[in-house]
Coordinates of C-alpha atoms in Angstrom, one line a residue:
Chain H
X1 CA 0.0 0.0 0.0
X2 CA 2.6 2.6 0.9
X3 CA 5.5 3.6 -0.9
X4 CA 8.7 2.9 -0.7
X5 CA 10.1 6.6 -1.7
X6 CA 10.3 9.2 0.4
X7 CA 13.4 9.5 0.7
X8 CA 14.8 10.1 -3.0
X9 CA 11.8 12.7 -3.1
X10 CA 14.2 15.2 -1.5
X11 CA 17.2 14.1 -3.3
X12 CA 16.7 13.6 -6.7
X13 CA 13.1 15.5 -7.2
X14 CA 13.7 16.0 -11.0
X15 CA 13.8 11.7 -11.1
X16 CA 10.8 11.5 -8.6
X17 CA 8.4 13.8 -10.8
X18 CA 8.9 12.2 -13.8
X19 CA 8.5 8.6 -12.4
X20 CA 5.0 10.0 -10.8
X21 CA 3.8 11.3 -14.4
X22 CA 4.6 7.7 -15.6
X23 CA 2.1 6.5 -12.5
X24 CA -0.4 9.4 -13.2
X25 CA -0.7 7.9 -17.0
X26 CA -1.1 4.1 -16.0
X27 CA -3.2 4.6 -13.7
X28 CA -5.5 7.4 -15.5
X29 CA -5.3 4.5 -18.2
X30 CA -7.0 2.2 -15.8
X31 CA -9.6 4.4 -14.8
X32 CA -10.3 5.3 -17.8
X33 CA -10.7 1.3 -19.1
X34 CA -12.7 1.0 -15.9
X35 CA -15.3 3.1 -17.4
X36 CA -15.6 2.9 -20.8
X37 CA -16.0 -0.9 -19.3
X38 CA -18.5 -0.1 -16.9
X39 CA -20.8 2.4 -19.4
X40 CA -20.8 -0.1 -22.0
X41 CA -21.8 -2.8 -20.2
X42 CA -22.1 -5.1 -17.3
X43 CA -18.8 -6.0 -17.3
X44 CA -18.0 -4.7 -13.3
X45 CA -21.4 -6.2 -11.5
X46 CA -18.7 -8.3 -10.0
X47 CA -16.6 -5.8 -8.9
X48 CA -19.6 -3.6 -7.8
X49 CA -20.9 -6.3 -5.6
X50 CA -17.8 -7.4 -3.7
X51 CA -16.8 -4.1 -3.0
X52 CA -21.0 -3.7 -1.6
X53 CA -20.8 -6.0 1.0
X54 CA -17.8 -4.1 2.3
X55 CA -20.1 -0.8 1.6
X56 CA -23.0 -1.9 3.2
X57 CA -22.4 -1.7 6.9
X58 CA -21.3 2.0 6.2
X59 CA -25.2 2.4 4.8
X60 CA -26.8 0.1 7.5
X61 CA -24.7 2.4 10.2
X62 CA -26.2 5.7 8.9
X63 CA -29.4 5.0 8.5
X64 CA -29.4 3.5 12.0
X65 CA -30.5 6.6 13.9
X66 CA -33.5 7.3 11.9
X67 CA -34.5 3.6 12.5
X68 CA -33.9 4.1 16.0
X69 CA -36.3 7.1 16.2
X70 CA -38.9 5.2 14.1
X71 CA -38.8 2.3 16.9
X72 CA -39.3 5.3 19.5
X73 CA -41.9 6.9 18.3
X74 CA -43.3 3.2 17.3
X75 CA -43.3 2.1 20.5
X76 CA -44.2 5.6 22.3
X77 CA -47.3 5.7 20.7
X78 CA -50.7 5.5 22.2
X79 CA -52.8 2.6 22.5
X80 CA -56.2 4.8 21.2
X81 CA -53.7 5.8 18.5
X82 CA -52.9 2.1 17.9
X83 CA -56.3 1.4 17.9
X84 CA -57.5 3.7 15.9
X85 CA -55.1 2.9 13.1
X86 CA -55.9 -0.8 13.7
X87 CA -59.2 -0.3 12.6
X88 CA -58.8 2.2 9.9
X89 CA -56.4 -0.3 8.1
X90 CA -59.2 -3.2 8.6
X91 CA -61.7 -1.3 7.0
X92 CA -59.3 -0.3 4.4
X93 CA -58.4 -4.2 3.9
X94 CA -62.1 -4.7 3.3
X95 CA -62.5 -2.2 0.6
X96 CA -58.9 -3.6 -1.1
X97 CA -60.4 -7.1 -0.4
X98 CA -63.5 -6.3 -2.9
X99 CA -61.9 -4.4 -4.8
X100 CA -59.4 -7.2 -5.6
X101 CA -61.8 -10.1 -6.6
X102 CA -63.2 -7.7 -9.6
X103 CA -59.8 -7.6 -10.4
X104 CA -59.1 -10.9 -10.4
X105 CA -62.3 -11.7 -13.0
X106 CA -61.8 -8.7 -15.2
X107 CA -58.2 -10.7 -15.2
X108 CA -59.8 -13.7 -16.1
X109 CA -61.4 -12.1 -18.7
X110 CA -58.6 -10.0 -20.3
X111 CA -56.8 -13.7 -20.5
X112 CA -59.2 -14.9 -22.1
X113 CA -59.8 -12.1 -24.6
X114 CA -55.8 -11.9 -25.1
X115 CA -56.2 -15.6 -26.1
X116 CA -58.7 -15.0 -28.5
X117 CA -56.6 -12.4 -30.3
X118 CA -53.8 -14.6 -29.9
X119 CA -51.7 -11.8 -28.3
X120 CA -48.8 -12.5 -26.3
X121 CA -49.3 -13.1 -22.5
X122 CA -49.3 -10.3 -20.4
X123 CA -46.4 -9.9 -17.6
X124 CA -47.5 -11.0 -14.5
X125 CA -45.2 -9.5 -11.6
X126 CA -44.5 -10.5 -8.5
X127 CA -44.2 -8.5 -5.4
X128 CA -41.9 -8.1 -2.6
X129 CA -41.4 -5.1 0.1
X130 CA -38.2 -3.6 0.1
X131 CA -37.2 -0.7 2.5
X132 CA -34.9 2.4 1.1
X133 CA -32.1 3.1 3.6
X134 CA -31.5 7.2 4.0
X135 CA -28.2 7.4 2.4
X136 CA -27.4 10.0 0.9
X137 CA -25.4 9.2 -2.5
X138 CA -24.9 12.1 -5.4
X139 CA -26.9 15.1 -5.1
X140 CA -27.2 15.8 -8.9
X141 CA -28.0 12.1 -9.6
X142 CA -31.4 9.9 -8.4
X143 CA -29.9 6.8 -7.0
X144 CA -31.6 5.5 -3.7
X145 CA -29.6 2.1 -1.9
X146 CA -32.3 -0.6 -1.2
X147 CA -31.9 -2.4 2.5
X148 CA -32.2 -6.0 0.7
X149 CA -29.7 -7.5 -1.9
X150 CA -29.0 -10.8 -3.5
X151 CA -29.9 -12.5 -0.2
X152 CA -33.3 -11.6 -0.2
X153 CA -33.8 -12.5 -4.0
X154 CA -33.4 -8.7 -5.1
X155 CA -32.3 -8.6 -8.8
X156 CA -30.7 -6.3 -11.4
X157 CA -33.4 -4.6 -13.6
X158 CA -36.2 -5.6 -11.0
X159 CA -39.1 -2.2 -10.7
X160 CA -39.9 -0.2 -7.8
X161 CA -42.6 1.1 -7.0
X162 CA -44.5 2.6 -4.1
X163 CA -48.1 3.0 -3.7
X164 CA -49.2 5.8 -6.2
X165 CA -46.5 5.2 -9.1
X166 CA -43.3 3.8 -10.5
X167 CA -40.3 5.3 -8.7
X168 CA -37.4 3.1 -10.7
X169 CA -35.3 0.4 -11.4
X170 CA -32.7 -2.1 -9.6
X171 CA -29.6 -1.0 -11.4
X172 CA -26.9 -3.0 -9.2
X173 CA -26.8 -5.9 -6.5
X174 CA -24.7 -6.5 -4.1
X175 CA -25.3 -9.0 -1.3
X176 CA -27.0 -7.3 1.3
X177 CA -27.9 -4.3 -0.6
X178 CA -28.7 -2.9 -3.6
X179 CA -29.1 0.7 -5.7
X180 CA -31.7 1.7 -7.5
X181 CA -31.9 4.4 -10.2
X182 CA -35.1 6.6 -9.9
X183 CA -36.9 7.7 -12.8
X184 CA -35.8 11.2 -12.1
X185 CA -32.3 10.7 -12.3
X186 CA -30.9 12.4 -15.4
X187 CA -29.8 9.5 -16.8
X188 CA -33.1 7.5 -17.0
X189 CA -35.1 6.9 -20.0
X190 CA -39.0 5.7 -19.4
X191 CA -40.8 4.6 -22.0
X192 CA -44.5 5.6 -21.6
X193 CA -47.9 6.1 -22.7
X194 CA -51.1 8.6 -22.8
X195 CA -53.8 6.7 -20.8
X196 CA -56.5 8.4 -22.8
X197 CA -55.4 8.4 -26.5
X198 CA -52.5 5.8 -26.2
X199 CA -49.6 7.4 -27.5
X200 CA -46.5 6.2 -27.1
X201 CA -43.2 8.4 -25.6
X202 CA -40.2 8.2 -23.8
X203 CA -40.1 10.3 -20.4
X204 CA -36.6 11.4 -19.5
X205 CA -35.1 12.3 -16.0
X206 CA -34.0 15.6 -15.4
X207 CA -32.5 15.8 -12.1
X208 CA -34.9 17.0 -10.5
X209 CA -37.8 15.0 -8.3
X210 CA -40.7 17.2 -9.7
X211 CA -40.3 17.0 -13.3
X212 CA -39.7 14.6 -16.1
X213 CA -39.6 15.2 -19.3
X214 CA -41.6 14.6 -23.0
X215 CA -38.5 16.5 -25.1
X216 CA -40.0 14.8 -28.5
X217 CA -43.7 14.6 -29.4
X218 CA -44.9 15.3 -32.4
X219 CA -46.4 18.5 -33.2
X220 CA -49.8 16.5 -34.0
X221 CA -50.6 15.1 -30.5
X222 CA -53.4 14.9 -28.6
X223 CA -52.5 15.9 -25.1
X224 CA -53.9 17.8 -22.5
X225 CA -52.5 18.8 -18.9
X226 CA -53.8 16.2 -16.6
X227 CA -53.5 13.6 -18.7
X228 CA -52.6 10.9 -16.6
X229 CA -49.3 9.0 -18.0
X230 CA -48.8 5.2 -17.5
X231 CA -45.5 3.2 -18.6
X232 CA -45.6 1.1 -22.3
X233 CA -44.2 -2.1 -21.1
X234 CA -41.9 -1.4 -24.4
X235 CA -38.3 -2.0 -23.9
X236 CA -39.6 -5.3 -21.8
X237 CA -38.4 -3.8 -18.7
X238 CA -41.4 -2.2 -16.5
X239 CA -44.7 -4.1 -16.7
X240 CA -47.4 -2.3 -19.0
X241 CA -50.0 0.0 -16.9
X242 CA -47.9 1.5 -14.1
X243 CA -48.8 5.1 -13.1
X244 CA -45.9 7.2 -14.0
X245 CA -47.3 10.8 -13.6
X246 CA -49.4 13.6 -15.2
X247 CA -49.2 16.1 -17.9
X248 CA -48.2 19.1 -15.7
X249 CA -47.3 20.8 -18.7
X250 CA -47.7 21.0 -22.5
X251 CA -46.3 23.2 -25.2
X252 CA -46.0 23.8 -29.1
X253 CA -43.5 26.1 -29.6
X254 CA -45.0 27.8 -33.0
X255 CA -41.9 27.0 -35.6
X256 CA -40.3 24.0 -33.5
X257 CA -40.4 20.0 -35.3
X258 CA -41.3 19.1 -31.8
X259 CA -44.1 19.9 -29.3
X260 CA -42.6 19.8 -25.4
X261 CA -44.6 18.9 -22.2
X262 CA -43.5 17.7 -18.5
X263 CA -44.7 15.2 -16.3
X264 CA -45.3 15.4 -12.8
X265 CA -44.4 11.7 -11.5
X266 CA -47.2 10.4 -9.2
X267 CA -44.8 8.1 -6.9
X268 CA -43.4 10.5 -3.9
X269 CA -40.2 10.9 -5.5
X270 CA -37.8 11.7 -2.1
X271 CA -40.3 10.5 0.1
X272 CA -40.8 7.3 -0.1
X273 CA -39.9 4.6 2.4
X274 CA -41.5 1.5 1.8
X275 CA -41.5 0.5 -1.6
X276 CA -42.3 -2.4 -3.6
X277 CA -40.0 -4.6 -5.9
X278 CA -41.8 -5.9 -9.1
X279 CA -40.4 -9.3 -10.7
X280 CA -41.5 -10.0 -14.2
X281 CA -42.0 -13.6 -14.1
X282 CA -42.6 -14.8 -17.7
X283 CA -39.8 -13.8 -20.0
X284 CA -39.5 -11.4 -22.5
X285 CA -37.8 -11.2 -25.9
X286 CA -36.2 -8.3 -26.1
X287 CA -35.2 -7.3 -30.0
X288 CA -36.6 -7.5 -33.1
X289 CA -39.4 -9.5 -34.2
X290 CA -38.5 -13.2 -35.5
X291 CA -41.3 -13.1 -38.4
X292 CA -43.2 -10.0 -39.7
X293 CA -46.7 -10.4 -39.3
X294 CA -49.2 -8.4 -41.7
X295 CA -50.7 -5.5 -39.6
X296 CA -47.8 -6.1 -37.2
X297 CA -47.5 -2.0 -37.2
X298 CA -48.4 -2.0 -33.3
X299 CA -46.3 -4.4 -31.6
X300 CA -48.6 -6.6 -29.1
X301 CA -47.1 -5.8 -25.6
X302 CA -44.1 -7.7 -24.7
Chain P
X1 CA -0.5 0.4 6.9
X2 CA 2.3 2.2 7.1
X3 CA 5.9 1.6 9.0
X4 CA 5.4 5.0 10.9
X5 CA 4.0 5.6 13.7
X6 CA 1.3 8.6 13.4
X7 CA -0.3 7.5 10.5
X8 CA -1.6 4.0 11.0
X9 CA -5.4 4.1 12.7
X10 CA -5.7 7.9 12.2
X11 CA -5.6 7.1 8.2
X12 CA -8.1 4.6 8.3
X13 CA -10.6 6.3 11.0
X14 CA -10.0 9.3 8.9
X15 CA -11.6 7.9 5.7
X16 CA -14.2 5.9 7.4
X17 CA -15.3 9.2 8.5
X18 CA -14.9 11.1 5.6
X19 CA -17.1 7.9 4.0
X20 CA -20.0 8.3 6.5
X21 CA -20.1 12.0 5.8
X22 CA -20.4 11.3 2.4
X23 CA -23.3 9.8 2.7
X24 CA -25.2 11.0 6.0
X25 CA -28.6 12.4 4.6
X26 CA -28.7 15.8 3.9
X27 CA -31.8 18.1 4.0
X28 CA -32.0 18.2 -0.1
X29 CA -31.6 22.1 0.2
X30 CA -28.6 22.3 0.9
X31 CA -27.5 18.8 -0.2
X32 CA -25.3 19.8 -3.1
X33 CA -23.2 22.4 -0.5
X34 CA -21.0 18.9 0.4
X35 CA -17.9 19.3 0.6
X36 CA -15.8 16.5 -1.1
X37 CA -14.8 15.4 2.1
X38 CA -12.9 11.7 0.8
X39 CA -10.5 14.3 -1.8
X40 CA -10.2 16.7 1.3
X41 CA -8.5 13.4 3.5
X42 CA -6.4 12.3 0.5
X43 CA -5.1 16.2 0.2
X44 CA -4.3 15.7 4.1
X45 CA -2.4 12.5 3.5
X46 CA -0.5 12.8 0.3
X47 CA 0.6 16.4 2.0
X48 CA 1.6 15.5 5.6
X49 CA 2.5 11.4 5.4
X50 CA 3.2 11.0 1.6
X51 CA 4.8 7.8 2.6
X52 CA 0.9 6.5 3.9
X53 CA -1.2 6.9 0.6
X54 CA 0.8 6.6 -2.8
X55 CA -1.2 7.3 -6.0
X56 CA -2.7 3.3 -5.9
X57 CA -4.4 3.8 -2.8
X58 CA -5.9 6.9 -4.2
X59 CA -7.3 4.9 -6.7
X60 CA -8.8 1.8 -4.9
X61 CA -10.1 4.5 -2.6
X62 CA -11.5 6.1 -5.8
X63 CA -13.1 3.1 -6.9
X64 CA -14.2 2.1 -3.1
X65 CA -16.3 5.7 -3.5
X66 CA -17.6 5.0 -6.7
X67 CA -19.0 2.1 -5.5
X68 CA -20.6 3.2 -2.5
X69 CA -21.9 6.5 -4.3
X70 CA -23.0 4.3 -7.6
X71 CA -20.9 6.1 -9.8
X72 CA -19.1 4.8 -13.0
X73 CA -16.1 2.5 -11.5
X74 CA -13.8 4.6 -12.3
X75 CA -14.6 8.0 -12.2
X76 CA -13.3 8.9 -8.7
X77 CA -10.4 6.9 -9.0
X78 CA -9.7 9.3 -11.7
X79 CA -10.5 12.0 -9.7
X80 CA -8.3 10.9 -6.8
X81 CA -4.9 10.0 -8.6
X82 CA -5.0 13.0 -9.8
X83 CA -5.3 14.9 -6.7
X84 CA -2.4 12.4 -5.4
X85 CA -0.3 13.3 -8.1
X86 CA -0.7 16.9 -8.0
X87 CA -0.1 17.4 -4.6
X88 CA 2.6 14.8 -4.8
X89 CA 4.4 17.2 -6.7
X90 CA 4.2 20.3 -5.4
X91 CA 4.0 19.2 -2.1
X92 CA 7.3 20.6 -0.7
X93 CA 6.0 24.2 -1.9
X94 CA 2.4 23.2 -0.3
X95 CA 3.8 22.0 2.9
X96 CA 5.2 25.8 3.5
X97 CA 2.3 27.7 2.8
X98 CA 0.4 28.9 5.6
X99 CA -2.9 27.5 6.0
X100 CA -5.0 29.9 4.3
X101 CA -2.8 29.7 0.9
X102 CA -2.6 26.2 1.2
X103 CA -6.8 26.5 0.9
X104 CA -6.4 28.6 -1.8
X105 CA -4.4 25.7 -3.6
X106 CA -6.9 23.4 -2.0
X107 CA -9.6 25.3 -3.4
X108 CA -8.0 24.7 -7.0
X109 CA -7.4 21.0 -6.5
X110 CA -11.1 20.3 -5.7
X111 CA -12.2 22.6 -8.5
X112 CA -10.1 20.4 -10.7
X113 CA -11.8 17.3 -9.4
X114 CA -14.9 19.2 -10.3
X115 CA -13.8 19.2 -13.7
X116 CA -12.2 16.1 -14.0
X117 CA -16.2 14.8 -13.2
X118 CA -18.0 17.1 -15.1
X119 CA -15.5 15.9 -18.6
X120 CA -16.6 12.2 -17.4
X121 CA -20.3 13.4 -17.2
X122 CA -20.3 14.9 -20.1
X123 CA -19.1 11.8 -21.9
X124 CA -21.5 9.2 -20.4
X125 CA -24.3 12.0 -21.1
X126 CA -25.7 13.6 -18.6
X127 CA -26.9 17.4 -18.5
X128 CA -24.6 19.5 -17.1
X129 CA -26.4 20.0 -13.1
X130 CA -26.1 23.3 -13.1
X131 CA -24.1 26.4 -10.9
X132 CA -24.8 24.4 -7.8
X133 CA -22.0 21.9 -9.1
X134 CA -19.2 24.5 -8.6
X135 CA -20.7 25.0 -4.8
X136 CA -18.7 21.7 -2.9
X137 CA -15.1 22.8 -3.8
X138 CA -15.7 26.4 -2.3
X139 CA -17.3 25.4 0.7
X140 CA -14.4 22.4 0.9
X141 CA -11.7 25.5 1.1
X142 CA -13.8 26.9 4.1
X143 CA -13.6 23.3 5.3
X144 CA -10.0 22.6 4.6
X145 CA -8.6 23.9 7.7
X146 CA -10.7 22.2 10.1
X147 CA -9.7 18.8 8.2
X148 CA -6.3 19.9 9.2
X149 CA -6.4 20.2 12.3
X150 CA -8.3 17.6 12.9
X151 CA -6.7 14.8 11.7
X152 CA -3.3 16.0 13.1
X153 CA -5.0 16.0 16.4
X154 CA -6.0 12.7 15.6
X155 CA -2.7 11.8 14.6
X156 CA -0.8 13.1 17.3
X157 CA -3.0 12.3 20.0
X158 CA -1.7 10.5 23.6

């Protein structure tokens, strides 16, 4: 680890200097390989989840004192508060209870509709709570660190979500922990769709938790603010039909190719807590179609 | 670590700290006022025990941050040996300063990280973030001599 000059670094400085640009080169080089390796692909997952399970103490550490005031306040609470609560979420339960066996025949029916189109099968997802640890990573990026990793079945590309919309995707893994990119971060691309006229887009992050953005419509679209905004299931990646936002904004610039408008995402961007993790369970083909079918102009949902 | 004495603990207790700071939650207002607190320990070291933290260690502690921040592997590490390397060479002039030149300098060598961040930004394609970006390196020169003297006091402590 440390070196072994010191010494010659007063004697012969000319020697030393040039010996450290040498250094400075290789190992700008290597950090430089290091990323091109890392942007273009998934070549450092490895190296990214070894080095985790060192990281993750560190997380687990800071965001022990907001746990510990959770527990306080938890347990300091008052039994009519308890109670009240208690009885608030059974009545809720009831209503979800109902509301979830109409689901579960308008399901049966959608299957059986799909099947007489012969469309592809929808995703089904599957579910699991996760908890969001408050760590604090890069202020001008949207990355949140998940409390559960590859131990708990967390995987690469898996969705989160928390109760009113999608908030983003697993991006890396490590053992006991995991990041997640939020749709907000600058980096992310959504692809999405208009509820009410089913128009496809892409929604991009912009760095900031209140806004994303619709950079490239076409001048001829139907849009109106309030329009609520769900994702495509395109790209294979986020299930069809999750809530992404609404149409905050909309405008056609007069002259401009391209009409503009911004979404305000409906999942509590830096406020969630509890979230959920979605797993696609049937597998998607990703790429181009293997034969051209006639009318194949919308592509059935992946 | 090291064969001498004062550095030892204090390095490592010094970077474990400066990796908790990193990432204690911040009210988001004034979240992007951080200092770069891991460059401001690696200024301390490469200055005062050059013979503790050559330019490798900068650069597995650059990739040890870019992992726990989720940044490109890489892009600190970058950051880093270059900060080792630039003090490493004009660290006998640095060393003689008195504190508030040597923030001045340390004021340029975290605006260079800035930059050295920004050119790898710009390359994987991400908007520029805006004047805020500029903010850490200023407020890690206000910062600069409380690093000081805090690690040599935890350095030279008993």
């Amino acid at each position: 680890m440390g070196q072994p000059r010191g010494s010659d670094d007063q004697n012969s400085l000319f020697a030393a200097s040039e010996h450290g640009t040498l250094k400075l080169f290789l190992y700008g080089m290597a950090a430089i390989a290091l990323m091109v390796a890392d942007h273009r692909g998934d070549h450092l997952d490895r190296v990214r989840s070894w080095i985790g399970v060192g990281v993750s103490p560190v997380y687990h550490l800071i965001d022990m004192p907001g746990r510990i005031g959770r527990w306080l306040s938890d347990s300091l609470s008052s039994r009519e508060g308890l109670l009240d609560e208690n009885r608030a979420l059974k009545d809720e339960q009831l209503l979800l209870r109902a509301q979830i066996r109409e689901v579960a025949v308008l399901r049966a029916e959608n299957d059986r509709l799909r099947r007489l189109l012969d469309a592809t099968k929808d995703i089904s997802t599957e579910a699991s709570v996760a908890e969001l640890l408050s760590v604090d990573l890069d202020p001008f990026r949207h990355r949140v660190v998940i409390d559960r990793g590859q131990s708990s079945g967390v995987s690469k590309g898996q969705v989160l979500v928390d109760v009113s919309g999608v908030l983003g995707q697993v991006v890396d893994v490590s053992r006991y922990t995991a990041h997640a990119m939020l749709i907000t971060d600058p980096a992310h691309a959504l692809p999405v769709e208009i509820n009410r006229t089913a128009a496809r887009a892409i929604a991009y992050g912009t760095g900031s938790t209140e806004i994303l953005a619709l950079p490239d419509l076409p001048q001829s679209i139907d849009l109106r603010v309030g329009d609520l905004v769900v994702t495509s299931g395109l790209g294979g990646r986020f299930a069809r039909g999750l809530a992404v936002g609404r149409i905050a904004s909309f405008s056609k610039p007069d002259g401009e190719p391209l009409a503009y408008a911004v979404i305000e995402p409906a999942a509590a961007m830096d406020r969630s807590r509890e979230v959920l993790l979605l797993t696609s369970t049937t597998q998607v083909d990703i790429g181009p179609p293997l034969e051209v079918q006639p009318e194949a102009d919308q592509e059935p949902t992946p | 670590m090291s064969r001498r004495k004062p550095v030892g603990w204090a390095f490592f207790w010094s970077l474990l700290l400066a990796f908790v700071l990193t990432l204690v939650p911040l009210p988001d207002a004034i979240e992007w006022a951080r200092p770069q607190l891991v460059a401001l320990v690696i200024i301390y070291w490469s200055l005062e025990a050059p013979e503790s933290i050559g330019m490798g260690t900068a650069f597995l502690i650059g990739i040890v941050h870019d992992v726990s921040v989720n940044s490109l592997v890489g892009q600190h590490a970058l950051g880093f040996v270059i900060i080792a390397w630039i003090v490493g060479r004009f660290r006998l002039r640095l060393r003689f300063f008195p504190l508030w030149q040597q923030s001045l300098a340390v004021l340029a060598i975290l605006f260079n990280d800035r930059v050295v961040g920004m050119w790898v930004n710009g390359l994987t394609g991400i908007n520029f973030p805006g004047w805020q970006y500029w903010a850490a390196p200023l407020f890690g020169m206000l910062l600069w001599p409380w690093v000081f003297l805090a690690i040599d006091s935890m350095r030279f402590r008993r």
